PDB file of C-alpha atoms in Angstrom:
ATOM      1  CA  MET M   1       0.000   0.000   0.000  1.00 68.00           C
ATOM      2  CA  ASN M   2       2.868   2.396   0.794  1.00 80.00           C
ATOM      3  CA  ASN M   3       4.388   1.802  -2.636  1.00 78.00           C
ATOM      4  CA  ALA M   4       1.040   2.493  -4.302  1.00 83.00           C
ATOM      5  CA  LEU M   5       0.675   5.765  -2.381  1.00 87.00           C
ATOM      6  CA  LYS M   6       4.179   6.825  -3.387  1.00 84.00           C
ATOM      7  CA  ILE M   7       3.341   6.200  -7.041  1.00 81.00           C
ATOM      8  CA  PHE M   8       0.083   8.118  -6.653  1.00 87.00           C
ATOM      9  CA  LYS M   9       1.777  11.142  -5.050  1.00 87.00           C
ATOM     10  CA  LYS M  10       4.444  11.225  -7.749  1.00 81.00           C
ATOM     11  CA  GLU M  11       2.111  10.829 -10.703  1.00 81.00           C
ATOM     12  CA  ILE M  12      -0.675  13.117  -9.527  1.00 85.00           C
ATOM     13  CA  LYS M  13       1.816  15.998  -9.540  1.00 83.00           C
ATOM     14  CA  GLU M  14       2.641  15.289 -13.178  1.00 78.00           C
ATOM     15  CA  VAL M  15      -0.995  14.909 -14.136  1.00 78.00           C
ATOM     16  CA  LEU M  16      -1.874  18.247 -12.527  1.00 81.00           C
ATOM     17  CA  LYS M  17       0.652  19.932 -14.814  1.00 82.00           C
ATOM     18  CA  ASN M  18      -0.880  18.417 -17.964  1.00 78.00           C
ATOM     19  CA  LYS M  19      -3.337  20.932 -19.419  1.00 81.00           C
ATOM     20  CA  SER M  20      -4.409  18.549 -22.177  1.00 78.00           C
ATOM     21  CA  ILE M  21      -6.116  16.486 -19.467  1.00 79.00           C
ATOM     22  CA  TRP M  22      -7.694  19.206 -17.351  1.00 82.00           C
ATOM     23  CA  LEU M  23      -8.907  21.659 -19.990  1.00 85.00           C
ATOM     24  CA  PRO M  24     -11.351  19.229 -21.690  1.00 84.00           C
ATOM     25  CA  ILE M  25     -12.700  18.168 -18.295  1.00 85.00           C
ATOM     26  CA  LEU M  26     -13.189  21.783 -17.202  1.00 88.00           C
ATOM     27  CA  VAL M  27     -15.028  22.563 -20.437  1.00 89.00           C
ATOM     28  CA  VAL M  28     -17.258  19.490 -20.071  1.00 85.00           C
ATOM     29  CA  SER M  29     -17.923  20.323 -16.412  1.00 88.00           C
ATOM     30  CA  ILE M  30     -18.974  23.898 -17.156  1.00 90.00           C
ATOM     31  CA  MET M  31     -21.048  22.845 -20.157  1.00 89.00           C
ATOM     32  CA  PHE M  32     -22.943  19.933 -18.575  1.00 85.00           C
ATOM     33  CA  SER M  33     -23.069  21.078 -14.946  1.00 88.00           C
ATOM     34  CA  VAL M  34     -23.848  24.781 -15.318  1.00 89.00           C
ATOM     35  CA  ILE M  35     -24.735  25.959 -18.827  1.00 92.00           C
ATOM     36  CA  LEU M  36     -26.842  23.038 -20.067  1.00 88.00           C
ATOM     37  CA  PRO M  37     -28.958  22.576 -16.892  1.00 87.00           C
ATOM     38  CA  GLY M  38     -29.456  26.321 -16.716  1.00 86.00           C
ATOM     39  CA  VAL M  39     -30.499  26.684 -20.365  1.00 88.00           C
ATOM     40  CA  LEU M  40     -32.800  23.638 -20.348  1.00 85.00           C
ATOM     41  CA  THR M  41     -34.506  24.736 -17.143  1.00 80.00           C
ATOM     42  CA  PHE M  42     -34.843  28.292 -18.442  1.00 81.00           C
ATOM     43  CA  LEU M  43     -36.486  27.003 -21.656  1.00 83.00           C
ATOM     44  CA  LEU M  44     -38.901  24.766 -19.775  1.00 83.00           C
ATOM     45  CA  ASP M  45     -41.948  26.714 -20.977  1.00 81.00           C
ATOM     46  CA  GLU M  46     -40.935  26.245 -24.607  1.00 82.00           C
ATOM     47  CA  PHE M  47     -40.729  22.471 -24.133  1.00 81.00           C
ATOM     48  CA  ILE M  48     -44.120  22.318 -22.460  1.00 82.00           C
ATOM     49  CA  LYS M  49     -45.774  24.340 -25.242  1.00 84.00           C
ATOM     50  CA  ASP M  50     -44.825  21.679 -27.767  1.00 84.00           C
ATOM     51  CA  PRO M  51     -47.773  19.235 -27.897  1.00 85.00           C
ATOM     52  CA  ASP M  52     -45.593  16.226 -28.760  1.00 83.00           C
ATOM     53  CA  THR M  53     -43.279  16.920 -25.825  1.00 82.00           C
ATOM     54  CA  ALA M  54     -46.209  17.460 -23.469  1.00 79.00           C
ATOM     55  CA  SER M  55     -47.783  14.197 -24.612  1.00 83.00           C
ATOM     56  CA  PHE M  56     -44.486  12.348 -24.169  1.00 80.00           C
ATOM     57  CA  ILE M  57     -43.972  13.671 -20.619  1.00 80.00           C
ATOM     58  CA  THR M  58     -47.581  12.864 -19.693  1.00 80.00           C
ATOM     59  CA  ARG M  59     -47.075   9.301 -20.920  1.00 79.00           C
ATOM     60  CA  ILE M  60     -43.822   8.881 -18.958  1.00 77.00           C
ATOM     61  CA  PHE M  61     -45.149  10.381 -15.698  1.00 75.00           C
ATOM     62  CA  GLN M  62     -48.726   9.114 -15.791  1.00 71.00           C
ATOM     63  CA  ASN M  63     -49.602   9.877 -12.178  1.00 63.00           C
ATOM     64  CA  SER M  64     -48.425  13.490 -12.230  1.00 66.00           C
ATOM     65  CA  GLU M  65     -50.873  16.376 -12.609  1.00 73.00           C
ATOM     66  CA  ASN M  66     -48.179  19.058 -12.873  1.00 82.00           C
ATOM     67  CA  ILE M  67     -46.581  18.837 -16.317  1.00 83.00           C
ATOM     68  CA  GLU M  68     -44.000  21.505 -15.469  1.00 84.00           C
ATOM     69  CA  LEU M  69     -42.806  19.497 -12.475  1.00 86.00           C
ATOM     70  CA  SER M  70     -42.823  16.313 -14.561  1.00 86.00           C
ATOM     71  CA  MET M  71     -40.702  18.001 -17.225  1.00 86.00           C
ATOM     72  CA  MET M  72     -38.194  19.090 -14.587  1.00 87.00           C
ATOM     73  CA  GLN M  73     -38.062  15.556 -13.220  1.00 86.00           C
ATOM     74  CA  PHE M  74     -37.445  14.222 -16.731  1.00 85.00           C
ATOM     75  CA  LEU M  75     -34.599  16.694 -17.270  1.00 86.00           C
ATOM     76  CA  ILE M  76     -33.091  15.666 -13.942  1.00 88.00           C
ATOM     77  CA  LYS M  77     -33.033  12.059 -15.186  1.00 84.00           C
ATOM     78  CA  GLN M  78     -30.862  13.273 -18.068  1.00 83.00           C
ATOM     79  CA  PHE M  79     -28.625  15.298 -15.769  1.00 86.00           C
ATOM     80  CA  ILE M  80     -27.919  12.108 -13.810  1.00 85.00           C
ATOM     81  CA  ILE M  81     -26.341  10.639 -16.952  1.00 82.00           C
ATOM     82  CA  PHE M  82     -24.321  13.790 -17.531  1.00 81.00           C
ATOM     83  CA  LEU M  83     -22.890  13.248 -14.062  1.00 85.00           C
ATOM     84  CA  LEU M  84     -21.363   9.988 -15.325  1.00 84.00           C
ATOM     85  CA  LEU M  85     -19.417  11.675 -18.127  1.00 83.00           C
ATOM     86  CA  ILE M  86     -16.577  12.750 -15.824  1.00 84.00           C
ATOM     87  CA  PRO M  87     -15.789   9.304 -14.330  1.00 85.00           C
ATOM     88  CA  ALA M  88     -16.001   7.955 -17.886  1.00 82.00           C
ATOM     89  CA  MET M  89     -13.802  10.565 -19.577  1.00 83.00           C
ATOM     90  CA  LEU M  90     -11.151  11.444 -17.006  1.00 85.00           C
ATOM     91  CA  PRO M  91      -9.691   7.944 -16.410  1.00 85.00           C
ATOM     92  CA  SER M  92      -9.431   7.353 -20.175  1.00 80.00           C
ATOM     93  CA  LEU M  93      -7.241  10.473 -20.352  1.00 80.00           C
ATOM     94  CA  ILE M  94      -5.162  10.029 -17.191  1.00 84.00           C
ATOM     95  CA  ALA M  95      -4.418   6.293 -17.193  1.00 80.00           C
ATOM     96  CA  PRO M  96      -2.756   6.145 -20.650  1.00 75.00           C
ATOM     97  CA  ALA M  97      -0.976   9.438 -20.002  1.00 70.00           C
ATOM     98  CA  SER M  98       0.518   8.207 -16.724  1.00 68.00           C
ATOM     99  CA  ILE M  99       2.207   5.308 -18.529  1.00 69.00           C
ATOM    100  CA  VAL M 100       3.578   7.556 -21.274  1.00 64.00           C
ATOM    101  CA  LEU M 101       4.850  10.094 -18.746  1.00 61.00           C
ATOM    102  CA  GLU M 102       6.960   7.369 -17.145  1.00 66.00           C
ATOM    103  CA  LYS M 103       8.421   6.522 -20.545  1.00 62.00           C
ATOM    104  CA  GLU M 104       9.114  10.165 -21.400  1.00 61.00           C
ATOM    105  CA  SER M 105      10.715  10.943 -18.041  1.00 63.00           C
ATOM    106  CA  ASN M 106      12.784   7.713 -18.063  1.00 64.00           C
ATOM    107  CA  THR M 107      11.320   6.593 -14.733  1.00 64.00           C
ATOM    108  CA  LEU M 108       9.826   3.337 -15.964  1.00 61.00           C
ATOM    109  CA  GLU M 109      13.125   1.463 -16.216  1.00 61.00           C
ATOM    110  CA  PRO M 110      14.177   2.152 -12.588  1.00 68.00           C
ATOM    111  CA  LEU M 111      10.658   1.252 -11.501  1.00 65.00           C
ATOM    112  CA  ILE M 112      10.891  -2.131 -13.206  1.00 62.00           C
ATOM    113  CA  ALA M 113      14.119  -2.851 -11.357  1.00 63.00           C
ATOM    114  CA  THR M 114      12.446  -2.358  -7.974  1.00 69.00           C
ATOM    115  CA  PRO M 115      10.652  -5.200  -6.150  1.00 72.00           C
ATOM    116  CA  ILE M 116       7.306  -3.412  -6.445  1.00 76.00           C
ATOM    117  CA  LYS M 117       4.456  -5.714  -7.393  1.00 77.00           C
ATOM    118  CA  THR M 118       2.382  -5.172 -10.517  1.00 74.00           C
ATOM    119  CA  SER M 119      -0.731  -4.963  -8.335  1.00 77.00           C
ATOM    120  CA  GLU M 120       0.848  -2.121  -6.331  1.00 82.00           C
ATOM    121  CA  LEU M 121       1.814  -0.295  -9.494  1.00 80.00           C
ATOM    122  CA  LEU M 122      -1.691  -0.659 -10.886  1.00 82.00           C
ATOM    123  CA  LEU M 123      -3.205   0.494  -7.588  1.00 86.00           C
ATOM    124  CA  GLY M 124      -1.071   3.633  -7.680  1.00 86.00           C
ATOM    125  CA  LYS M 125      -2.157   4.374 -11.242  1.00 84.00           C
ATOM    126  CA  THR M 126      -5.768   3.610 -10.366  1.00 88.00           C
ATOM    127  CA  LEU M 127      -5.680   6.142  -7.523  1.00 91.00           C
ATOM    128  CA  THR M 128      -4.152   8.673  -9.905  1.00 89.00           C
ATOM    129  CA  SER M 129      -7.237   8.334 -12.104  1.00 89.00           C
ATOM    130  CA  MET M 130      -9.953   7.751  -9.513  1.00 91.00           C
ATOM    131  CA  VAL M 131      -9.144  10.494  -6.994  1.00 92.00           C
ATOM    132  CA  PRO M 132      -9.391  13.358  -9.547  1.00 92.00           C
ATOM    133  CA  SER M 133     -12.387  11.650 -11.153  1.00 92.00           C
ATOM    134  CA  PHE M 134     -14.311  11.432  -7.881  1.00 93.00           C
ATOM    135  CA  THR M 135     -13.315  14.991  -6.973  1.00 92.00           C
ATOM    136  CA  PHE M 136     -14.644  16.390 -10.242  1.00 91.00           C
ATOM    137  CA  THR M 137     -17.780  14.228  -9.995  1.00 92.00           C
ATOM    138  CA  LEU M 138     -18.455  15.617  -6.524  1.00 93.00           C
ATOM    139  CA  ILE M 139     -17.912  19.176  -7.764  1.00 92.00           C
ATOM    140  CA  ASN M 140     -20.307  18.589 -10.657  1.00 92.00           C
ATOM    141  CA  PHE M 141     -22.810  17.035  -8.247  1.00 93.00           C
ATOM    142  CA  VAL M 142     -22.778  20.243  -6.203  1.00 94.00           C
ATOM    143  CA  LEU M 143     -22.883  22.532  -9.259  1.00 92.00           C
ATOM    144  CA  ILE M 144     -25.855  20.789 -10.903  1.00 92.00           C
ATOM    145  CA  THR M 145     -27.685  20.612  -7.570  1.00 93.00           C
ATOM    146  CA  VAL M 146     -27.229  24.329  -6.939  1.00 93.00           C
ATOM    147  CA  VAL M 147     -28.221  25.349 -10.489  1.00 91.00           C
ATOM    148  CA  VAL M 148     -31.309  23.109 -10.595  1.00 91.00           C
ATOM    149  CA  ASP M 149     -32.439  23.979  -7.060  1.00 93.00           C
ATOM    150  CA  VAL M 150     -32.063  27.729  -7.584  1.00 92.00           C
ATOM    151  CA  LEU M 151     -34.018  27.629 -10.843  1.00 88.00           C
ATOM    152  CA  GLY M 152     -36.473  25.093  -9.418  1.00 87.00           C
ATOM    153  CA  CYS M 153     -37.215  27.364  -6.476  1.00 90.00           C
ATOM    154  CA  MET M 154     -37.698  30.319  -8.813  1.00 88.00           C
ATOM    155  CA  ARG M 155     -40.116  28.410 -11.070  1.00 84.00           C
ATOM    156  CA  LEU M 156     -41.834  25.890  -8.827  1.00 84.00           C
ATOM    157  CA  GLY M 157     -40.963  26.942  -5.292  1.00 88.00           C
ATOM    158  CA  ILE M 158     -39.511  23.517  -4.414  1.00 88.00           C
ATOM    159  CA  ILE M 159     -36.122  21.866  -3.919  1.00 92.00           C
ATOM    160  CA  LEU M 160     -35.646  19.121  -6.509  1.00 90.00           C
ATOM    161  CA  LEU M 161     -32.142  17.865  -5.721  1.00 91.00           C
ATOM    162  CA  PRO M 162     -30.451  15.843  -4.429  1.00 92.00           C
ATOM    163  CA  THR M 163     -32.496  12.669  -4.773  1.00 91.00           C
ATOM    164  CA  PRO M 164     -31.552   9.124  -3.667  1.00 93.00           C
ATOM    165  CA  GLU M 165     -30.656   8.349  -7.292  1.00 93.00           C
ATOM    166  CA  TRP M 166     -28.116  11.152  -7.294  1.00 93.00           C
ATOM    167  CA  PHE M 167     -26.386   9.829  -4.183  1.00 94.00           C
ATOM    168  CA  ILE M 168     -26.201   6.352  -5.733  1.00 95.00           C
ATOM    169  CA  VAL M 169     -24.713   7.730  -8.948  1.00 93.00           C
ATOM    170  CA  THR M 170     -22.204   9.994  -7.208  1.00 94.00           C
ATOM    171  CA  PHE M 171     -20.943   7.762  -4.411  1.00 95.00           C
ATOM    172  CA  ILE M 172     -21.370   4.224  -5.796  1.00 95.00           C
ATOM    173  CA  LEU M 173     -21.862   4.082  -9.557  1.00 92.00           C
ATOM    174  CA  SER M 174     -19.323   6.753 -10.509  1.00 92.00           C
ATOM    175  CA  PRO M 175     -16.389   5.165  -8.594  1.00 94.00           C
ATOM    176  CA  LEU M 176     -17.232   1.766 -10.090  1.00 93.00           C
ATOM    177  CA  ILE M 177     -17.271   3.177 -13.616  1.00 90.00           C
ATOM    178  CA  SER M 178     -14.063   5.084 -12.955  1.00 90.00           C
ATOM    179  CA  PHE M 179     -12.292   1.939 -11.739  1.00 92.00           C
ATOM    180  CA  ILE M 180     -13.417  -0.191 -14.686  1.00 89.00           C
ATOM    181  CA  ILE M 181     -12.482   2.421 -17.276  1.00 86.00           C
ATOM    182  CA  THR M 182      -9.105   2.928 -15.601  1.00 87.00           C
ATOM    183  CA  MET M 183      -8.411  -0.798 -15.865  1.00 87.00           C
ATOM    184  CA  LEU M 184      -9.607  -0.902 -19.491  1.00 83.00           C
ATOM    185  CA  SER M 185      -7.466   2.118 -20.349  1.00 81.00           C
ATOM    186  CA  ILE M 186      -4.401   0.499 -18.790  1.00 80.00           C
ATOM    187  CA  ILE M 187      -5.091  -2.725 -20.685  1.00 80.00           C
ATOM    188  CA  ILE M 188      -5.430  -0.781 -23.944  1.00 77.00           C
ATOM    189  CA  SER M 189      -2.327   1.295 -23.165  1.00 73.00           C
ATOM    190  CA  SER M 190      -0.297  -1.858 -22.603  1.00 70.00           C
ATOM    191  CA  LYS M 191      -1.065  -2.962 -26.155  1.00 68.00           C
ATOM    192  CA  SER M 192      -1.020   0.411 -27.922  1.00 63.00           C
ATOM    193  CA  THR M 193       1.943   2.025 -29.601  1.00 57.00           C
ATOM    194  CA  ASP M 194       1.290   5.674 -28.759  1.00 61.00           C
ATOM    195  CA  ILE M 195      -0.651   7.893 -26.387  1.00 62.00           C
ATOM    196  CA  ARG M 196      -3.192   9.065 -28.982  1.00 65.00           C
ATOM    197  CA  SER M 197      -4.381   5.600 -29.865  1.00 61.00           C
ATOM    198  CA  ALA M 198      -4.480   4.602 -26.187  1.00 60.00           C
ATOM    199  CA  GLN M 199      -6.597   7.597 -25.202  1.00 63.00           C
ATOM    200  CA  GLY M 200      -8.746   7.328 -28.312  1.00 64.00           C
ATOM    201  CA  LEU M 201      -9.574   3.686 -27.728  1.00 54.00           C
ATOM    202  CA  GLY M 202     -10.119   4.274 -24.029  1.00 52.00           C
ATOM    203  CA  ALA M 203     -12.557   7.102 -24.798  1.00 59.00           C
ATOM    204  CA  LEU M 204     -14.810   4.695 -26.720  1.00 69.00           C
ATOM    205  CA  VAL M 205     -16.205   3.375 -23.460  1.00 62.00           C
ATOM    206  CA  ILE M 206     -18.193   6.599 -22.923  1.00 67.00           C
ATOM    207  CA  PHE M 207     -20.502   5.739 -25.833  1.00 75.00           C
ATOM    208  CA  PRO M 208     -22.793   3.516 -23.689  1.00 74.00           C
ATOM    209  CA  ILE M 209     -23.479   6.599 -21.582  1.00 70.00           C
ATOM    210  CA  TYR M 210     -24.718   8.468 -24.647  1.00 71.00           C
ATOM    211  CA  ALA M 211     -26.784   5.408 -25.539  1.00 78.00           C
ATOM    212  CA  ILE M 212     -28.541   5.599 -22.148  1.00 77.00           C
ATOM    213  CA  ILE M 213     -29.330   9.276 -22.727  1.00 71.00           C
ATOM    214  CA  GLY M 214     -30.772   8.425 -26.137  1.00 76.00           C
ATOM    215  CA  ALA M 215     -32.830   5.572 -24.705  1.00 78.00           C
ATOM    216  CA  GLN M 216     -34.334   7.845 -22.057  1.00 74.00           C
ATOM    217  CA  ILE M 217     -35.112  10.605 -24.551  1.00 70.00           C
ATOM    218  CA  GLY M 218     -36.655   7.967 -26.811  1.00 71.00           C
ATOM    219  CA  GLY M 219     -38.871   6.834 -23.956  1.00 68.00           C
ATOM    220  CA  LEU M 220     -37.523   3.285 -23.896  1.00 75.00           C
ATOM    221  CA  PHE M 221     -36.973   3.456 -20.133  1.00 76.00           C
ATOM    222  CA  ILE M 222     -36.381   5.926 -17.317  1.00 78.00           C
ATOM    223  CA  LEU M 223     -33.611   5.464 -14.780  1.00 82.00           C
ATOM    224  CA  ASN M 224     -34.753   4.776 -11.251  1.00 87.00           C
ATOM    225  CA  ILE M 225     -33.250   3.344  -8.078  1.00 92.00           C
ATOM    226  CA  LYS M 226     -33.883  -0.237  -9.192  1.00 91.00           C
ATOM    227  CA  TYR M 227     -32.004   0.180 -12.474  1.00 90.00           C
ATOM    228  CA  LEU M 228     -29.149   2.018 -10.767  1.00 91.00           C
ATOM    229  CA  LEU M 229     -28.727  -0.605  -8.035  1.00 94.00           C
ATOM    230  CA  VAL M 230     -28.748  -3.412 -10.615  1.00 93.00           C
ATOM    231  CA  GLY M 231     -26.147  -1.497 -12.597  1.00 91.00           C
ATOM    232  CA  CYS M 232     -24.010  -1.058  -9.484  1.00 94.00           C
ATOM    233  CA  LEU M 233     -24.221  -4.791  -8.724  1.00 96.00           C
ATOM    234  CA  VAL M 234     -23.222  -5.770 -12.272  1.00 94.00           C
ATOM    235  CA  LEU M 235     -20.296  -3.340 -12.330  1.00 92.00           C
ATOM    236  CA  ALA M 236     -19.159  -4.472  -8.884  1.00 96.00           C
ATOM    237  CA  LEU M 237     -18.977  -8.024 -10.243  1.00 96.00           C
ATOM    238  CA  VAL M 238     -17.033  -6.824 -13.297  1.00 94.00           C
ATOM    239  CA  CYS M 239     -14.393  -4.969 -11.238  1.00 93.00           C
ATOM    240  CA  PRO M 240     -12.426  -8.045 -10.036  1.00 93.00           C
ATOM    241  CA  LEU M 241     -12.490  -9.460 -13.568  1.00 93.00           C
ATOM    242  CA  VAL M 242     -10.974  -6.404 -15.239  1.00 91.00           C
ATOM    243  CA  LEU M 243      -8.446  -6.118 -12.407  1.00 88.00           C
ATOM    244  CA  ARG M 244      -7.230  -9.674 -13.018  1.00 88.00           C
ATOM    245  CA  ILE M 245      -7.005  -9.029 -16.749  1.00 89.00           C
ATOM    246  CA  ALA M 246      -5.098  -5.785 -16.205  1.00 86.00           C
ATOM    247  CA  ILE M 247      -2.581  -7.474 -13.896  1.00 83.00           C
ATOM    248  CA  LYS M 248      -2.105 -10.256 -16.424  1.00 82.00           C
ATOM    249  CA  VAL M 249      -1.843  -8.009 -19.482  1.00 80.00           C
ATOM    250  CA  PHE M 250       0.211  -5.179 -18.000  1.00 73.00           C
ATOM    251  CA  ASP M 251       3.795  -6.008 -18.945  1.00 64.00           C
ATOM    252  CA  ARG M 252       6.184  -3.263 -17.916  1.00 61.00           C
ATOM    253  CA  GLU M 253       9.114  -4.708 -19.880  1.00 61.00           C
ATOM    254  CA  ASN M 254       6.988  -4.796 -23.031  1.00 60.00           C
ATOM    255  CA  ILE M 255       5.907  -1.180 -22.578  1.00 58.00           C
ATOM    256  CA  LEU M 256       9.504  -0.113 -22.014  1.00 58.00           C
ATOM    257  CA  THR M 257      10.919  -1.753 -25.133  1.00 61.00           C
ATOM    258  CA  LYS M 258       8.075  -1.537 -27.670  1.00 57.00           C
ATOM    259  CA  TRP M 259       6.319   1.776 -27.160  1.00 53.00           C
ATOM    260  CA  LYS M 260       7.432   4.307 -29.762  1.00 50.00           C
ATOM    261  CA  LEU M 261       6.376   7.809 -28.962  1.00 48.00           C
ATOM    262  CA  LYS M 262       5.682  10.183 -31.785  1.00 47.00           C
TER     263      LYS M 262
END
């Protein structure tokens, strides 16, 4: 554990200096946690005026008599998915970069010569991805909650967030997704030849999140506590599997001798 913490402390300093990682995340955070919730809530009346939208919302929330409140609740279901973008995106940027940084700074070779275990090395890299990911997720959780509650109070006079679903997403589902994507990114990085392909392939795993948004907008299903808890259980079962694969695939000697940086 001490070796993993040492790796984390060393690498997090390097990651913090890398603007190519933080700038996209800052842009996404501002866009999806402040601007988009604010604009969508502000335009609520325009959505309700559309007869197709009103009919769709009435069909989804059959027991609700307040269509404005139902529309806000539907938008909040979409904001929950936006909250998952950070734990999906950030690890796919940090994990491949942390391996390349070792190669560029010539620290990988001395590291291989030490008696550190592969599991400890992977734990250190996992912390390097998961700690910033959880921090940004928590910040976005607060930002969306404040924006939605302020506008909700102005329009409806009620506090809409946080809900139990939001706590599940922030404190259970997001860390699970972050861990799995970190492991997948490390696996991909171990087999890739450059940082761009590693980050590009790792970023593909965010597409299921967009698929969920599309499914909700299409009315195929609406996320609730049951779906979220089932998702958490499935991902929790996947975590040990991807960890074993990452330990097996991650070959430090191979990365040292075969990676060719452009």
